[in-house]
Amino acid sequence: MFVVEGALVYSNLLALLSIGLTITYITTGVPNFAQGSFALFGSYTALTLLHTLKIHPYASVPLAFAVGGLAGVAVYALALKPLVKREASIVTLMIATLAVDLILLGIFGAYSDFLEGLTGKSAKKFIFTSYDFSIFGFKTILLFSTFAILLLLASLSALFYRTKFGIALRASMENPELAEVMGVNVARTRTFSWFLSGALASTAGCFLPFRQEIVPLTGSLIIVSIFAASIVGGITSIYGSVLGSYIVGFSESLLTFIISLAFGQILVYSRVISLIMMLIALVLAPKGLAGVVKKKWSIYS
Amino acid sequence: MLQIKGLNAGYRELHILFDVNATIDRGITAFLGPNGSGKSTLLKSIFGLTTIYSGKITYNGKDITGIPPHKKTRMGISYLPQVDNVFPNLSVRENLIIAGYTLEKSELKERIDAVLTIFPELERLMSRKAGVLSGGERQFLAIASSLIRNADVLMLDEPTAHLSAEVSSQVFSKIADLRDKLNLKIAIVEQNIHGVLEISDRANFMVGGRIVFSGKPQELLERLAPANE
């Protein structure tokens, strides 16, 4: 039961991260390799508030959301928007986000040193499990992360299908030139998508230390699973990425656990499962599960 | 009135239009010419979708040369691209909503109702995705979308491309209706010379990125007649 709970929490967080990756990929064509590091904005916001103001990490979520959102906008405006405007190739954009990832790694490393010096408490390696509690026998992280993903899906659905701005977002994703012709300020919808992506990653990052130990390198490690989730689900489908997150999240957690029972300690290699799933998806269904489902529907239509 | 003076434009380093002068006033102004003559580039340049090297575009006396497309839309200038002119994954209703993105909610509802009286065939298709419409229905939706924005200038890039002769004739007749009922300034780029000249008030003929004829449609037809014989 403990393993299943852990798998569900991990999948919830992976979904928050991969939805953000998918949104920015659809709107700006940028495969963001720094998405994992965006999560650390949330982790370090929560740690800073905990160590300096004794604020519980769960209470840091709104601030983490805002900080991550602003970080997403800053990275887009300063590093990526000029490249997108110059119609840079996807390889250039990938390299740019890898550079951003390394810069963020340096920034989080330096910040953790600074925070350790300021508070005298460990910031280079930290975990929040001791701050978690239970409600009705369930770990709060399980309830909160599940609630967060359900709230997010309901909000996204309302935004995309019930508001004019949401329809404009979908239109900008589908055909930015035509959306501009219709009077939509596409630059604004793209900036919003980077805010949303950064905010969701940072929210996931606020929850992540309740599940695993955080180090400045965590973002660069988790990016493998985020990409696997997006690609397995279909990198151009938001709901596909959610489905991919649960498949990758559960496979990574449960398969690793089952194999480790048979062959001993292999937990450190859990990312290999994500990579294998990603490769299988790329070979057998390059458009991911969303592509498979769409194809099946088109047969019946 | 929309005026183009000494326009040189293209795509980055690819120079397509050379010293183009034209006027788009009330009624239908046709831009004709062989493939690659720069007709579509001219409409795109007016709308701000190309690189402008020199020249000036004015609308009612105001210089609009460097103004981005979404701001031109707000000024009442509408552009209908040749292909991909609707959002296939959005429903007909959503396409009309996004077409009126710049309008207030109450005005948008009024405009959609008004446009549906011009295009009653769209009413029964409102919840259908644009991607499943027929070629004619899709073109009607595209034209309806450009009308939602209370357009004063309507620029149509090959509105009858890939349509059958019968549907093309329906589209031309609808465009002529729009001119008569709404008193619009309409610019049309077309390959279907006879179809468009029948409804046009002025005609321009382009070759190699330059306007080589500007005058009455009948005069152009007469000049083109020996070539067509």
Tab-separated table of N, CA and C in Angstrom, chain A residues 12-76:
chain	number	residue	atom	x	y	z
A	12	ASN	N	1.283	12.185	-9.575
A	12	ASN	CA	0.615	13.492	-9.491
A	12	ASN	C	1.606	14.623	-9.776
A	13	LEU	N	2.788	14.522	-9.146
A	13	LEU	CA	3.784	15.587	-9.312
A	13	LEU	C	4.337	15.591	-10.743
A	14	LEU	N	4.507	14.394	-11.274
A	14	LEU	CA	4.988	14.277	-12.656
A	14	LEU	C	3.976	14.910	-13.616
A	15	ALA	N	2.690	14.727	-13.320
A	15	ALA	CA	1.636	15.303	-14.168
A	15	ALA	C	1.710	16.834	-14.138
A	16	LEU	N	1.901	17.414	-12.935
A	16	LEU	CA	2.023	18.877	-12.831
A	16	LEU	C	3.196	19.371	-13.687
A	17	LEU	N	4.294	18.617	-13.637
A	17	LEU	CA	5.497	19.023	-14.365
A	17	LEU	C	5.338	18.825	-15.879
A	18	SER	N	4.755	17.685	-16.270
A	18	SER	CA	4.682	17.407	-17.710
A	18	SER	C	3.601	18.238	-18.398
A	19	ILE	N	2.543	18.619	-17.680
A	19	ILE	CA	1.533	19.507	-18.283
A	19	ILE	C	2.217	20.821	-18.671
A	20	GLY	N	3.044	21.330	-17.765
A	20	GLY	CA	3.768	22.577	-18.042
A	20	GLY	C	4.671	22.434	-19.249
A	21	LEU	N	5.393	21.312	-19.311
A	21	LEU	CA	6.300	21.068	-20.445
A	21	LEU	C	5.515	21.039	-21.756
A	22	THR	N	4.368	20.360	-21.728
A	22	THR	CA	3.544	20.236	-22.933
A	22	THR	C	2.984	21.592	-23.369
A	23	ILE	N	2.504	22.374	-22.408
A	23	ILE	CA	1.906	23.679	-22.741
A	23	ILE	C	2.927	24.578	-23.446
A	24	THR	N	4.134	24.654	-22.912
A	24	THR	CA	5.125	25.542	-23.542
A	24	THR	C	5.613	24.966	-24.869
A	25	TYR	N	5.617	23.635	-24.976
A	25	TYR	CA	6.025	23.037	-26.256
A	25	TYR	C	4.986	23.357	-27.331
A	26	ILE	N	3.702	23.240	-26.973
A	26	ILE	CA	2.651	23.493	-27.968
A	26	ILE	C	2.635	24.972	-28.370
A	27	THR	N	2.754	25.860	-27.376
A	27	THR	CA	2.585	27.287	-27.688
A	27	THR	C	3.815	27.914	-28.323
A	28	THR	N	5.020	27.484	-27.912
A	28	THR	CA	6.211	28.164	-28.434
A	28	THR	C	7.165	27.230	-29.175
A	29	GLY	N	6.873	25.925	-29.163
A	29	GLY	CA	7.739	24.974	-29.863
A	29	GLY	C	9.058	24.735	-29.158
A	30	VAL	N	9.114	25.103	-27.862
A	30	VAL	CA	10.367	24.935	-27.116
A	30	VAL	C	10.290	23.675	-26.255
A	31	PRO	N	11.159	22.680	-26.507
A	31	PRO	CA	11.226	21.534	-25.595
A	31	PRO	C	12.100	21.935	-24.403
A	32	ASN	N	11.463	22.250	-23.295
A	32	ASN	CA	12.169	22.904	-22.180
A	32	ASN	C	12.908	21.907	-21.270
A	33	PHE	N	14.203	21.802	-21.477
A	33	PHE	CA	15.010	20.897	-20.651
A	33	PHE	C	15.255	21.461	-19.249
A	34	ALA	N	14.829	22.692	-19.005
A	34	ALA	CA	14.997	23.277	-17.672
A	34	ALA	C	13.733	23.103	-16.829
A	35	GLN	N	12.733	22.376	-17.354
A	35	GLN	CA	11.453	22.232	-16.628
A	35	GLN	C	11.665	21.624	-15.239
A	36	GLY	N	12.562	20.633	-15.138
A	36	GLY	CA	12.836	20.019	-13.838
A	36	GLY	C	13.411	21.028	-12.869
A	37	SER	N	14.287	21.885	-13.355
A	37	SER	CA	14.903	22.880	-12.477
A	37	SER	C	13.902	23.955	-12.058
A	38	PHE	N	12.884	24.194	-12.894
A	38	PHE	CA	11.822	25.133	-12.480
A	38	PHE	C	11.160	24.643	-11.191
A	39	ALA	N	11.094	23.311	-11.039
A	39	ALA	CA	10.472	22.749	-9.833
A	39	ALA	C	11.223	23.208	-8.588
A	40	LEU	N	12.548	23.373	-8.734
A	40	LEU	CA	13.341	23.728	-7.551
A	40	LEU	C	13.041	25.137	-7.042
A	41	PHE	N	12.444	25.991	-7.891
A	41	PHE	CA	12.016	27.299	-7.377
A	41	PHE	C	11.021	27.082	-6.240
A	42	GLY	N	10.133	26.101	-6.431
A	42	GLY	CA	9.145	25.794	-5.385
A	42	GLY	C	9.807	25.159	-4.171
A	43	SER	N	10.722	24.213	-4.422
A	43	SER	CA	11.384	23.525	-3.305
A	43	SER	C	12.144	24.536	-2.440
A	44	TYR	N	12.895	25.431	-3.098
A	44	TYR	CA	13.707	26.391	-2.326
A	44	TYR	C	12.866	27.517	-1.733
A	45	THR	N	11.742	27.861	-2.376
A	45	THR	CA	10.837	28.856	-1.760
A	45	THR	C	10.304	28.277	-0.446
A	46	ALA	N	9.857	27.014	-0.506
A	46	ALA	CA	9.310	26.372	0.692
A	46	ALA	C	10.386	26.242	1.770
A	47	LEU	N	11.601	25.843	1.374
A	47	LEU	CA	12.687	25.673	2.358
A	47	LEU	C	13.040	27.018	3.000
A	48	THR	N	13.105	28.063	2.173
A	48	THR	CA	13.466	29.397	2.693
A	48	THR	C	12.432	29.862	3.716
A	49	LEU	N	11.144	29.726	3.372
A	49	LEU	CA	10.097	30.171	4.303
A	49	LEU	C	10.093	29.323	5.579
A	50	LEU	N	10.405	28.025	5.412
A	50	LEU	CA	10.434	27.130	6.574
A	50	LEU	C	11.578	27.508	7.520
A	51	HIS	N	12.755	27.725	6.963
A	51	HIS	CA	13.927	27.994	7.804
A	51	HIS	C	14.002	29.421	8.332
A	52	THR	N	13.430	30.353	7.601
A	52	THR	CA	13.532	31.753	8.064
A	52	THR	C	12.299	32.213	8.844
A	53	LEU	N	11.113	31.814	8.384
A	53	LEU	CA	9.880	32.325	9.031
A	53	LEU	C	9.054	31.220	9.685
A	54	LYS	N	9.577	29.998	9.669
A	54	LYS	CA	8.896	28.834	10.272
A	54	LYS	C	7.518	28.592	9.644
A	55	ILE	N	7.401	28.911	8.391
A	55	ILE	CA	6.125	28.677	7.694
A	55	ILE	C	6.121	27.242	7.160
A	56	HIS	N	5.025	26.521	7.406
A	56	HIS	CA	4.942	25.128	6.954
A	56	HIS	C	5.015	25.070	5.422
A	57	PRO	N	5.737	24.086	4.860
A	57	PRO	CA	5.880	24.017	3.393
A	57	PRO	C	4.551	24.032	2.635
A	58	TYR	N	3.488	23.437	3.197
A	58	TYR	CA	2.208	23.447	2.477
A	58	TYR	C	1.662	24.873	2.334
A	59	ALA	N	1.982	25.722	3.325
A	59	ALA	CA	1.497	27.104	3.265
A	59	ALA	C	2.300	27.931	2.257
A	60	SER	N	3.401	27.356	1.772
A	60	SER	CA	4.244	28.089	0.802
A	60	SER	C	3.759	27.944	-0.626
A	61	VAL	N	2.773	27.064	-0.831
A	61	VAL	CA	2.361	26.761	-2.209
A	61	VAL	C	1.972	28.015	-3.013
A	62	PRO	N	1.136	28.931	-2.475
A	62	PRO	CA	0.767	30.103	-3.290
A	62	PRO	C	1.988	30.937	-3.703
A	63	LEU	N	2.932	31.145	-2.764
A	63	LEU	CA	4.118	31.934	-3.107
A	63	LEU	C	4.980	31.176	-4.122
A	64	ALA	N	5.104	29.847	-3.912
A	64	ALA	CA	5.898	29.028	-4.844
A	64	ALA	C	5.303	29.119	-6.252
A	65	PHE	N	3.972	29.085	-6.331
A	65	PHE	CA	3.270	29.188	-7.618
A	65	PHE	C	3.666	30.499	-8.316
A	66	ALA	N	3.619	31.591	-7.540
A	66	ALA	CA	3.922	32.909	-8.121
A	66	ALA	C	5.398	33.017	-8.514
A	67	VAL	N	6.295	32.546	-7.636
A	67	VAL	CA	7.740	32.639	-7.920
A	67	VAL	C	8.072	31.826	-9.177
A	68	GLY	N	7.554	30.600	-9.246
A	68	GLY	CA	7.814	29.752	-10.418
A	68	GLY	C	7.267	30.385	-11.687
A	69	GLY	N	6.068	30.962	-11.584
A	69	GLY	CA	5.454	31.614	-12.746
A	69	GLY	C	6.320	32.755	-13.252
A	70	LEU	N	6.788	33.587	-12.324
A	70	LEU	CA	7.619	34.729	-12.713
A	70	LEU	C	8.955	34.251	-13.298
A	71	ALA	N	9.498	33.160	-12.714
A	71	ALA	CA	10.759	32.610	-13.240
A	71	ALA	C	10.547	32.117	-14.678
A	72	GLY	N	9.401	31.466	-14.917
A	72	GLY	CA	9.087	30.982	-16.265
A	72	GLY	C	9.022	32.131	-17.260
A	73	VAL	N	8.337	33.210	-16.853
A	73	VAL	CA	8.213	34.381	-17.734
A	73	VAL	C	9.594	34.994	-18.001
A	74	ALA	N	10.419	35.087	-16.933
A	74	ALA	CA	11.744	35.700	-17.084
A	74	ALA	C	12.612	34.889	-18.047
A	75	VAL	N	12.610	33.569	-17.881
A	75	VAL	CA	13.430	32.716	-18.761
A	75	VAL	C	12.954	32.848	-20.210
A	76	TYR	N	11.621	32.869	-20.384
A	76	TYR	CA	11.081	32.977	-21.742
A	76	TYR	C	11.450	34.329	-22.359
